[in-house]
Amino acid sequence: MTLSADLLHKVCETVGVYHGYNNLAGHYIAASDETKIAQLTALGVDVSNDTALEQEYLRLLSEKTQPLPACFVVIQSDNMSLPLQGEITAPASWLVTLESGDVIAGEIPAGTHLAVPLNRSLPLGYHQLTLKWEAETQTCPLVVTPERTLGLDERTQGPRRWGLTVPLYGLTSSRNWGIGDFEDLAMMSEAAAQVGADFIGINPVHALFPSAPERYSPYSPSSREFLNVMHIAPDKIDEFSRSKKGRDILEGFLCDPDYAAARNAEFIDYTSVYRLKHRAFEAAFKLFCALSLNGNRRRAFADFCTRKGPALSRHALFEVIYELEQAETGDTAGWQSWSENLQTPDHAAVTRIATKHKNRVDYYCYLQWVAHEQLAEAHARALTAGMRVGLYLDLAVGMVPDGAEAWGEKAAVVSGMSLGAPGDAANPDGQKWHLAPLDPIMLRKTGYRIFAKTLREVMANAGLVRIDHILGLNRAFWCPLDHDLPGNYVAYPRDELLGVIALESVRNGCAVVGEDLGTVPEGFKEQLATKGLMGCSILYFEREGEAFTPAQHYDASRLASINNHDFPTLKGFWEEEDFRWREDLGIGTDTIDRDKAARFHDRWLLLKRLEEEGLLPDGISPNAAPAALSVDLSAAVHAFLARSNANTIAVQIEDLLGLSQQPNVPGTTTEQPNWRRKIPVPVEKVLEHPHCRRIVEAIRTQRPKEPFGD
C-alpha cells in the first residue's frame, strides 16, 4: 500500500505513532511505512487510501479543537480551573457529576474563555464534566488526583527497609499440592517477618487459564482483574475444615496419584496440579452449595459477587466457554478461535450458555472468592507478624489477546499488535511478548476505567506494588502479529496515567515501584520520582563509569536489588551460568565472547568495590577472583547492597539459598523450565538454612530492625 508520505506523517504525529527511535547504542532506527500503517490500522484509523486517510486526519484535528479534551486528569487544588482545547465565546454552563452522584454547577459569562473556572476544590475521584454553550453539549471524564503516590516512608514511618522476593509458584512445603499457594505465602511472610523483613514480593498472581495447564506463565495472564485460582490452598478452604465430612474428603485427595506426582516432580507438573486441584475445588464447591442460603458463608459469597459486579460473572462465563470449546476441539486457544457468535460477551448464544451452565459459572465465581479470601489473609498475617509493608505484588504489563480480559473489554484492547521491546543488554535480539496493548485513545475516552480497575485489584491486598515495564506509560513498543514487520513505538498519555496511579495508590494505601529497566527516555526516571514512584536499581547495572556505584551513591528513592527474575542469580552471574544456556540455545551468540570478557572484568570490579567498602572477605583478592561464589562472598555482596543509600532493598530467595538457575530466561518458552523451577528448601526451613542465615545476618548488620534469631 502506497500512501501520501506527508499525510501519513501528519496522522502519525496526531495519534502518537513514532517515526522511529534510538536503540540502546544510540543509533536511530526509522520505522517503516508498513509498520506505521499497521499500527494506525490497529488504532482504528482508516488507511485504505489517501482520501480515507485525509478524512481521518480532519476528524482527528476536529476532535483536538473541541473545547473539551477526551479526558481531564488534574491534580486536586483549592481553586481549580480546567484548560480548554479550544476557546468559547458564548455564554456557557458547566456541570460536574461527582462519582458520589452529587452535582456541582456553574456559569461562564460571554467573552473569550480558555478554561472552565471551577473556583473550588473537587474531591479525589472519577467524575464527569458537561459543558453547554449555544446549541452544543460536550461531556468528558474528569479524574481528580493527588499530587503524588503514597510513599513507603509514609506507610512505614521510617526508611531502611528490606524484604525478600520469592516465586510463589515455586515454593515448596510439607503441605502444598505441588505448587506454591497462598498459605505458603502467609507462612513465608510470617517467617521472614521474624528476621526483620518488611515485605515479601511475588510474581503476578493474575488469572490464567484453569483448564489449560500448559499456559502457566504468570506474565501472560488471561485477566489482570482476577486471580490465579491454582494458588488456592485446598487445605485452607473453609468447606473442607468445617465438618468431618469435609476433612474426610480432603484426606482422600492426599492418596490420589496426582498428589504424589505433583509433589515429587522435579519441576512443577502443572497438568497433575490442575487436574488434582480441580477435583478438590469441585468437591469443596459441592459442600458449599449444600450450605444454608442464609448462612454466613453464602452471604459472604453473595457480598463478594455484588462488589465485583458483572465483571466477575463475565470472567467466570469465559472460563466455562473456554472449557466447553477446549473439550470439543482440543484447542487451548482462546476466544479468537471460537465461532463468531461466542466472540462477543453480550451475544444471545453466550447468554444461553450462561443460563445452561449456571452452576459451572457459579463454580468459577466461588473459586475467585476463595482466592481473594486467601490472598487477603496472607497480607493480613504478614502485617500482624510485624512486616511494615506486607505483600509486594506484581502487575504484569499486559494480558494475552485471546483471554478473558480482552474478550470482555474489546473496545479498550488493541488487536493485531503485541507489546514488546527493542534489543537491550539483557535481550540483544529484542522481544515480542504476545501481550495485547491497551488502546491509548480509548483509555482517555473512557476515563482510564480499565487501567484504574486493574490497579485497584492488585493494590487491594498489598502494601507495595511493582508495575512491570512502566516505561510503557510513556511509550509502548508495538509489534505487528500478523506480519513479519519490525516493531515501533506508540505514545501513551504518561502524565495522565501517572495521575491515575497516584489516585489509586492513595485510595488503597499502597506504594508503587515502577520497573524502569531497558531503553529509558531521557528524564523519565525523574518524572517517576516527582510523582513519588520508586524506580528499580539493579546492582549489576548500577555504574559510575565502568566501576560499580559506591553504596552511598545509590538513589535513596529507588528500590535496589542485586537482580530480578529475568537476570542471572548472583551465583549464576558469578559462575557464568547464563552464558552456558545462551550457548546451548543460540541466544546472543554473536557477542558472547565479548560478554564473557566483560563479565571477567565485572568480577574484578565488584571485588574492588567490596574492598573499597571494607567488605571483602578474608582470603579473597580482586587480582585472583575465585571461580566459585562462596557463601562469605555472597554475604559480602548482600552486605554491600544493605549498606547502600537505597531506603528499600529486595533480596531474591534464590540468592539467599545460593541457587544458580534463574526463574525465567527471556526469549525462551519450552527451551528452559521457565516458571517451573521449585525452591529446593521447604518454606518451613528456608530461613533456618545455613546459607540463608549467613546472608540475612549480613543484611541485618547493615540495616538492623530487631535482633536476629536466638
PDB file of C-alpha atoms in Angstrom, residues 245-395:
ATOM      1  CA  LYS A 245     -17.215 -34.986  56.021  1.00  0.00           C
ATOM      2  CA  GLY A 246     -15.159 -32.202  54.515  1.00  0.00           C
ATOM      3  CA  ARG A 247     -11.992 -33.299  56.307  1.00  0.00           C
ATOM      4  CA  ASP A 248     -12.500 -36.878  55.149  1.00  0.00           C
ATOM      5  CA  ILE A 249     -12.958 -35.745  51.542  1.00  0.00           C
ATOM      6  CA  LEU A 250      -9.800 -33.665  51.740  1.00  0.00           C
ATOM      7  CA  GLU A 251      -7.858 -36.563  53.235  1.00  0.00           C
ATOM      8  CA  GLY A 252      -8.898 -38.715  50.296  1.00  0.00           C
ATOM      9  CA  PHE A 253      -7.147 -36.419  47.832  1.00  0.00           C
ATOM     10  CA  LEU A 254      -3.840 -36.968  49.617  1.00  0.00           C
ATOM     11  CA  CYS A 255      -3.968 -40.580  48.348  1.00  0.00           C
ATOM     12  CA  ASP A 256      -4.615 -39.505  44.757  1.00  0.00           C
ATOM     13  CA  PRO A 257      -1.836 -40.489  42.292  1.00  0.00           C
ATOM     14  CA  ASP A 258      -1.774 -36.910  41.013  1.00  0.00           C
ATOM     15  CA  TYR A 259      -0.944 -35.707  44.539  1.00  0.00           C
ATOM     16  CA  ALA A 260       2.215 -37.804  44.650  1.00  0.00           C
ATOM     17  CA  ALA A 261       3.094 -36.938  41.046  1.00  0.00           C
ATOM     18  CA  ALA A 262       2.717 -33.212  41.655  1.00  0.00           C
ATOM     19  CA  ARG A 263       4.714 -33.170  44.889  1.00  0.00           C
ATOM     20  CA  ASN A 264       7.508 -35.447  43.668  1.00  0.00           C
ATOM     21  CA  ALA A 265       8.090 -33.854  40.251  1.00  0.00           C
ATOM     22  CA  GLU A 266      11.471 -32.178  39.795  1.00  0.00           C
ATOM     23  CA  PHE A 267       9.771 -29.218  38.111  1.00  0.00           C
ATOM     24  CA  ILE A 268       6.190 -28.113  38.601  1.00  0.00           C
ATOM     25  CA  ASP A 269       3.894 -30.621  36.920  1.00  0.00           C
ATOM     26  CA  TYR A 270       1.098 -28.229  36.038  1.00  0.00           C
ATOM     27  CA  THR A 271      -1.008 -30.927  34.409  1.00  0.00           C
ATOM     28  CA  SER A 272      -1.145 -33.029  37.585  1.00  0.00           C
ATOM     29  CA  VAL A 273      -1.613 -29.941  39.778  1.00  0.00           C
ATOM     30  CA  TYR A 274      -4.527 -28.582  37.747  1.00  0.00           C
ATOM     31  CA  ARG A 275      -6.253 -31.955  37.428  1.00  0.00           C
ATOM     32  CA  LEU A 276      -5.940 -32.665  41.151  1.00  0.00           C
ATOM     33  CA  LYS A 277      -6.939 -29.201  42.318  1.00  0.00           C
ATOM     34  CA  HIS A 278      -9.979 -29.030  40.057  1.00  0.00           C
ATOM     35  CA  ARG A 279     -11.302 -32.255  41.600  1.00  0.00           C
ATOM     36  CA  ALA A 280     -10.733 -30.863  45.081  1.00  0.00           C
ATOM     37  CA  PHE A 281     -12.266 -27.494  44.218  1.00  0.00           C
ATOM     38  CA  GLU A 282     -15.337 -29.185  42.750  1.00  0.00           C
ATOM     39  CA  ALA A 283     -15.748 -31.204  45.944  1.00  0.00           C
ATOM     40  CA  ALA A 284     -15.443 -28.047  48.054  1.00  0.00           C
ATOM     41  CA  PHE A 285     -17.958 -26.228  45.867  1.00  0.00           C
ATOM     42  CA  LYS A 286     -20.429 -29.093  46.226  1.00  0.00           C
ATOM     43  CA  LEU A 287     -20.148 -28.799  50.015  1.00  0.00           C
ATOM     44  CA  PHE A 288     -20.589 -25.047  49.728  1.00  0.00           C
ATOM     45  CA  CYS A 289     -23.761 -25.411  47.651  1.00  0.00           C
ATOM     46  CA  ALA A 290     -25.250 -27.605  50.384  1.00  0.00           C
ATOM     47  CA  LEU A 291     -24.924 -24.812  52.952  1.00  0.00           C
ATOM     48  CA  SER A 292     -27.920 -22.752  54.001  1.00  0.00           C
ATOM     49  CA  LEU A 293     -28.551 -19.727  51.809  1.00  0.00           C
ATOM     50  CA  ASN A 294     -28.852 -17.649  54.965  1.00  0.00           C
ATOM     51  CA  GLY A 295     -25.574 -18.873  56.456  1.00  0.00           C
ATOM     52  CA  ASN A 296     -22.536 -16.648  56.879  1.00  0.00           C
ATOM     53  CA  ARG A 297     -20.553 -18.308  54.083  1.00  0.00           C
ATOM     54  CA  ARG A 298     -23.297 -17.999  51.488  1.00  0.00           C
ATOM     55  CA  ARG A 299     -23.947 -14.375  52.461  1.00  0.00           C
ATOM     56  CA  ALA A 300     -20.234 -13.559  52.297  1.00  0.00           C
ATOM     57  CA  PHE A 301     -20.044 -15.064  48.819  1.00  0.00           C
ATOM     58  CA  ALA A 302     -23.090 -13.075  47.689  1.00  0.00           C
ATOM     59  CA  ASP A 303     -21.482  -9.881  49.017  1.00  0.00           C
ATOM     60  CA  PHE A 304     -18.296 -10.649  47.072  1.00  0.00           C
ATOM     61  CA  CYS A 305     -20.264 -11.181  43.858  1.00  0.00           C
ATOM     62  CA  THR A 306     -22.082  -7.890  44.390  1.00  0.00           C
ATOM     63  CA  ARG A 307     -18.821  -5.998  44.950  1.00  0.00           C
ATOM     64  CA  LYS A 308     -17.201  -7.457  41.853  1.00  0.00           C
ATOM     65  CA  GLY A 309     -20.302  -6.880  39.745  1.00  0.00           C
ATOM     66  CA  PRO A 310     -20.858  -8.073  36.165  1.00  0.00           C
ATOM     67  CA  ALA A 311     -17.111  -8.349  35.533  1.00  0.00           C
ATOM     68  CA  LEU A 312     -16.932 -11.392  37.822  1.00  0.00           C
ATOM     69  CA  SER A 313     -19.749 -13.320  36.153  1.00  0.00           C
ATOM     70  CA  ARG A 314     -18.372 -12.395  32.736  1.00  0.00           C
ATOM     71  CA  HIS A 315     -14.928 -13.688  33.709  1.00  0.00           C
ATOM     72  CA  ALA A 316     -16.439 -16.920  35.067  1.00  0.00           C
ATOM     73  CA  LEU A 317     -18.521 -17.308  31.905  1.00  0.00           C
ATOM     74  CA  PHE A 318     -15.364 -17.002  29.812  1.00  0.00           C
ATOM     75  CA  GLU A 319     -13.833 -19.851  31.829  1.00  0.00           C
ATOM     76  CA  VAL A 320     -16.887 -22.015  31.149  1.00  0.00           C
ATOM     77  CA  ILE A 321     -16.946 -21.335  27.402  1.00  0.00           C
ATOM     78  CA  TYR A 322     -13.201 -21.904  27.238  1.00  0.00           C
ATOM     79  CA  GLU A 323     -13.701 -25.306  28.882  1.00  0.00           C
ATOM     80  CA  LEU A 324     -16.526 -26.242  26.529  1.00  0.00           C
ATOM     81  CA  GLU A 325     -14.614 -25.216  23.410  1.00  0.00           C
ATOM     82  CA  GLN A 326     -11.490 -26.992  24.585  1.00  0.00           C
ATOM     83  CA  ALA A 327     -13.453 -30.190  25.254  1.00  0.00           C
ATOM     84  CA  GLU A 328     -14.984 -30.031  21.776  1.00  0.00           C
ATOM     85  CA  THR A 329     -11.924 -29.082  19.715  1.00  0.00           C
ATOM     86  CA  GLY A 330      -8.935 -29.932  21.911  1.00  0.00           C
ATOM     87  CA  ASP A 331      -7.650 -26.448  21.176  1.00  0.00           C
ATOM     88  CA  THR A 332      -6.327 -24.289  24.034  1.00  0.00           C
ATOM     89  CA  ALA A 333      -6.526 -21.075  22.017  1.00  0.00           C
ATOM     90  CA  GLY A 334      -8.966 -18.513  23.372  1.00  0.00           C
ATOM     91  CA  TRP A 335     -11.948 -16.569  22.110  1.00  0.00           C
ATOM     92  CA  GLN A 336     -10.440 -15.543  18.770  1.00  0.00           C
ATOM     93  CA  SER A 337     -10.738 -19.171  17.601  1.00  0.00           C
ATOM     94  CA  TRP A 338     -14.344 -19.560  18.762  1.00  0.00           C
ATOM     95  CA  SER A 339     -17.372 -19.322  16.494  1.00  0.00           C
ATOM     96  CA  GLU A 340     -18.350 -15.738  15.763  1.00  0.00           C
ATOM     97  CA  ASN A 341     -21.446 -15.777  17.974  1.00  0.00           C
ATOM     98  CA  LEU A 342     -19.276 -16.588  21.014  1.00  0.00           C
ATOM     99  CA  GLN A 343     -16.733 -13.847  20.426  1.00  0.00           C
ATOM    100  CA  THR A 344     -18.937 -11.144  21.954  1.00  0.00           C
ATOM    101  CA  PRO A 345     -19.993 -11.439  25.625  1.00  0.00           C
ATOM    102  CA  ASP A 346     -23.435  -9.912  25.058  1.00  0.00           C
ATOM    103  CA  HIS A 347     -24.419 -12.199  22.160  1.00  0.00           C
ATOM    104  CA  ALA A 348     -27.561 -14.292  22.693  1.00  0.00           C
ATOM    105  CA  ALA A 349     -25.576 -17.507  22.237  1.00  0.00           C
ATOM    106  CA  VAL A 350     -23.345 -16.529  25.147  1.00  0.00           C
ATOM    107  CA  THR A 351     -26.386 -15.744  27.273  1.00  0.00           C
ATOM    108  CA  ARG A 352     -27.803 -19.186  26.540  1.00  0.00           C
ATOM    109  CA  ILE A 353     -24.573 -20.832  27.700  1.00  0.00           C
ATOM    110  CA  ALA A 354     -24.639 -18.746  30.893  1.00  0.00           C
ATOM    111  CA  THR A 355     -28.154 -19.984  31.617  1.00  0.00           C
ATOM    112  CA  LYS A 356     -27.495 -23.618  30.743  1.00  0.00           C
ATOM    113  CA  HIS A 357     -24.239 -23.800  32.712  1.00  0.00           C
ATOM    114  CA  LYS A 358     -25.114 -21.515  35.609  1.00  0.00           C
ATOM    115  CA  ASN A 359     -23.730 -23.922  38.190  1.00  0.00           C
ATOM    116  CA  ARG A 360     -20.341 -24.011  36.454  1.00  0.00           C
ATOM    117  CA  VAL A 361     -20.303 -20.218  36.200  1.00  0.00           C
ATOM    118  CA  ASP A 362     -21.008 -20.078  39.933  1.00  0.00           C
ATOM    119  CA  TYR A 363     -18.162 -22.543  40.487  1.00  0.00           C
ATOM    120  CA  TYR A 364     -15.641 -20.200  38.913  1.00  0.00           C
ATOM    121  CA  CYS A 365     -17.081 -17.235  40.838  1.00  0.00           C
ATOM    122  CA  TYR A 366     -16.662 -19.296  44.016  1.00  0.00           C
ATOM    123  CA  LEU A 367     -13.008 -20.003  43.220  1.00  0.00           C
ATOM    124  CA  GLN A 368     -12.332 -16.313  42.738  1.00  0.00           C
ATOM    125  CA  TRP A 369     -13.926 -15.618  46.107  1.00  0.00           C
ATOM    126  CA  VAL A 370     -11.795 -18.232  47.867  1.00  0.00           C
ATOM    127  CA  ALA A 371      -8.634 -16.972  46.144  1.00  0.00           C
ATOM    128  CA  HIS A 372      -9.351 -13.387  47.191  1.00  0.00           C
ATOM    129  CA  GLU A 373     -10.045 -14.533  50.765  1.00  0.00           C
ATOM    130  CA  GLN A 374      -6.750 -16.390  51.000  1.00  0.00           C
ATOM    131  CA  LEU A 375      -4.656 -13.630  49.437  1.00  0.00           C
ATOM    132  CA  ALA A 376      -6.195 -11.060  51.804  1.00  0.00           C
ATOM    133  CA  GLU A 377      -5.425 -13.318  54.750  1.00  0.00           C
ATOM    134  CA  ALA A 378      -1.800 -13.712  53.647  1.00  0.00           C
ATOM    135  CA  HIS A 379      -1.377  -9.925  53.580  1.00  0.00           C
ATOM    136  CA  ALA A 380      -3.057  -9.547  56.971  1.00  0.00           C
ATOM    137  CA  ARG A 381      -0.849 -12.225  58.516  1.00  0.00           C
ATOM    138  CA  ALA A 382       2.282 -10.578  57.122  1.00  0.00           C
ATOM    139  CA  LEU A 383       1.352  -7.295  58.794  1.00  0.00           C
ATOM    140  CA  THR A 384       0.323  -8.986  62.049  1.00  0.00           C
ATOM    141  CA  ALA A 385       3.687 -10.776  62.142  1.00  0.00           C
ATOM    142  CA  GLY A 386       5.477  -7.410  62.137  1.00  0.00           C
ATOM    143  CA  MET A 387       6.081  -6.552  58.481  1.00  0.00           C
ATOM    144  CA  ARG A 388       5.674  -2.815  57.944  1.00  0.00           C
ATOM    145  CA  VAL A 389       4.729  -3.220  54.261  1.00  0.00           C
ATOM    146  CA  GLY A 390       3.347  -6.741  53.864  1.00  0.00           C
ATOM    147  CA  LEU A 391       2.804  -8.149  50.398  1.00  0.00           C
ATOM    148  CA  TYR A 392       4.700  -6.687  47.448  1.00  0.00           C
ATOM    149  CA  LEU A 393       2.618  -7.693  44.409  1.00  0.00           C
ATOM    150  CA  ASP A 394       3.463  -7.514  40.731  1.00  0.00           C
ATOM    151  CA  LEU A 395       1.288  -6.055  37.960  1.00  0.00           C
TER     152      LEU A 395
END
